[in-house]
């Protein structure tokens, strides 16, 4: 029988730890903020606002990086179907 070599532990990346802290903090703050917003606004309005603000933020990041937002020809139907199923279902279910 041959021995299987044990992989060593990879060193922890400071950038990875920073991403972990930012993601954990953002996720942790999301729940109390949404709880407050849902007492002030109707659920669908608050989810819609989150979706619009998120889309605008992603568009600004893409434009700042010089990336195009143009959808290739022949992909519009597939994009519309996937968008309605994934994003529409998520927004409707989470509200």
Tab-separated table of C-alpha atoms in Angstrom:
chain	number	residue	atom	x	y	z
A	1	UNK	CA	0.000	0.000	0.000
A	2	UNK	CA	1.332	3.427	-0.863
A	3	UNK	CA	1.096	6.395	1.404
A	4	UNK	CA	-0.963	9.355	0.225
A	5	UNK	CA	0.895	12.639	0.714
A	6	UNK	CA	-0.851	15.116	2.977
A	7	UNK	CA	-1.217	18.564	1.504
A	8	UNK	CA	0.205	21.365	3.591
A	9	UNK	CA	-1.893	24.267	4.766
A	10	UNK	CA	-1.891	27.260	2.489
A	11	UNK	CA	-0.900	30.517	4.157
A	12	UNK	CA	-3.735	32.884	5.028
A	13	UNK	CA	-3.950	35.823	2.676
A	14	UNK	CA	-4.454	39.255	4.275
A	15	UNK	CA	-6.647	40.248	1.325
A	16	UNK	CA	-8.785	37.143	1.824
A	17	UNK	CA	-9.196	37.945	5.506
A	18	UNK	CA	-10.168	41.529	4.639
A	19	UNK	CA	-12.810	40.241	2.213
A	20	UNK	CA	-14.098	37.897	4.914
A	21	UNK	CA	-14.421	40.763	7.410
A	22	UNK	CA	-16.204	43.015	4.903
A	23	UNK	CA	-18.593	40.260	3.787
A	24	UNK	CA	-19.362	39.183	7.364
A	25	UNK	CA	-19.969	42.741	8.509
A	26	UNK	CA	-22.170	43.555	5.512
A	27	UNK	CA	-24.157	40.370	5.902
A	28	UNK	CA	-24.528	40.889	9.649
A	29	UNK	CA	-25.746	44.472	9.240
A	30	UNK	CA	-28.151	43.529	6.459
A	31	UNK	CA	-30.628	41.810	8.774
A	32	UNK	CA	-31.246	44.650	11.275
A	33	UNK	CA	-31.346	47.217	8.475
A	34	UNK	CA	-33.884	45.192	6.463
A	35	UNK	CA	-35.948	44.579	9.613
A	36	UNK	CA	-36.154	48.335	10.133
A	37	UNK	CA	-36.891	49.069	6.466
A	38	UNK	CA	-39.667	46.469	6.316
A	39	UNK	CA	-41.458	48.201	9.207
A	40	UNK	CA	-41.278	51.519	7.328
A	41	UNK	CA	-41.925	50.437	3.704
A	42	UNK	CA	-43.956	47.742	1.985
A	43	UNK	CA	-41.836	44.613	1.326
A	44	UNK	CA	-41.994	44.737	-2.469
A	45	UNK	CA	-40.996	48.415	-2.558
A	46	UNK	CA	-37.962	47.839	-0.339
A	47	UNK	CA	-36.822	44.838	-2.388
A	48	UNK	CA	-37.350	46.779	-5.611
A	49	UNK	CA	-35.282	49.670	-4.315
A	50	UNK	CA	-32.489	47.280	-3.308
A	51	UNK	CA	-32.520	45.758	-6.782
A	52	UNK	CA	-32.388	49.127	-8.552
A	53	UNK	CA	-29.593	50.465	-6.327
A	54	UNK	CA	-27.608	47.240	-6.743
A	55	UNK	CA	-27.996	47.297	-10.528
A	56	UNK	CA	-26.859	50.915	-10.690
A	57	UNK	CA	-23.843	50.158	-8.484
A	58	UNK	CA	-22.819	47.207	-10.665
A	59	UNK	CA	-23.240	49.313	-13.814
A	60	UNK	CA	-21.026	52.047	-12.345
A	61	UNK	CA	-18.332	49.519	-11.434
A	62	UNK	CA	-18.414	48.014	-14.941
A	63	UNK	CA	-18.225	51.428	-16.585
A	64	UNK	CA	-15.405	52.537	-14.269
A	65	UNK	CA	-13.430	49.441	-15.293
A	66	UNK	CA	-14.074	50.173	-18.965
A	67	UNK	CA	-16.199	47.081	-19.529
A	68	UNK	CA	-19.073	47.173	-21.961
A	69	UNK	CA	-22.602	46.340	-20.855
A	70	UNK	CA	-23.685	45.397	-24.387
A	71	UNK	CA	-25.435	42.035	-24.657
A	72	UNK	CA	-24.199	39.949	-27.618
A	73	UNK	CA	-26.636	39.349	-30.477
A	74	UNK	CA	-28.691	36.203	-30.056
A	75	UNK	CA	-28.428	36.184	-26.261
A	76	UNK	CA	-31.342	38.500	-25.397
A	77	UNK	CA	-33.963	35.764	-25.045
A	78	UNK	CA	-31.703	33.595	-22.885
A	79	UNK	CA	-30.761	36.631	-20.757
A	80	UNK	CA	-34.397	37.608	-20.250
A	81	UNK	CA	-35.389	34.068	-19.244
A	82	UNK	CA	-32.537	33.609	-16.790
A	83	UNK	CA	-33.070	37.095	-15.340
A	84	UNK	CA	-36.770	36.589	-14.732
A	85	UNK	CA	-36.286	33.165	-13.171
A	86	UNK	CA	-33.321	33.899	-10.938
A	87	UNK	CA	-33.549	37.548	-9.957
A	88	UNK	CA	-37.332	37.860	-10.158
A	89	UNK	CA	-37.841	34.709	-8.115
A	90	UNK	CA	-35.285	35.793	-5.533
A	91	UNK	CA	-36.754	39.287	-5.082
A	92	UNK	CA	-40.322	37.976	-4.865
A	93	UNK	CA	-39.448	35.168	-2.456
A	94	UNK	CA	-37.197	37.132	-0.129
A	95	UNK	CA	-39.673	39.982	0.351
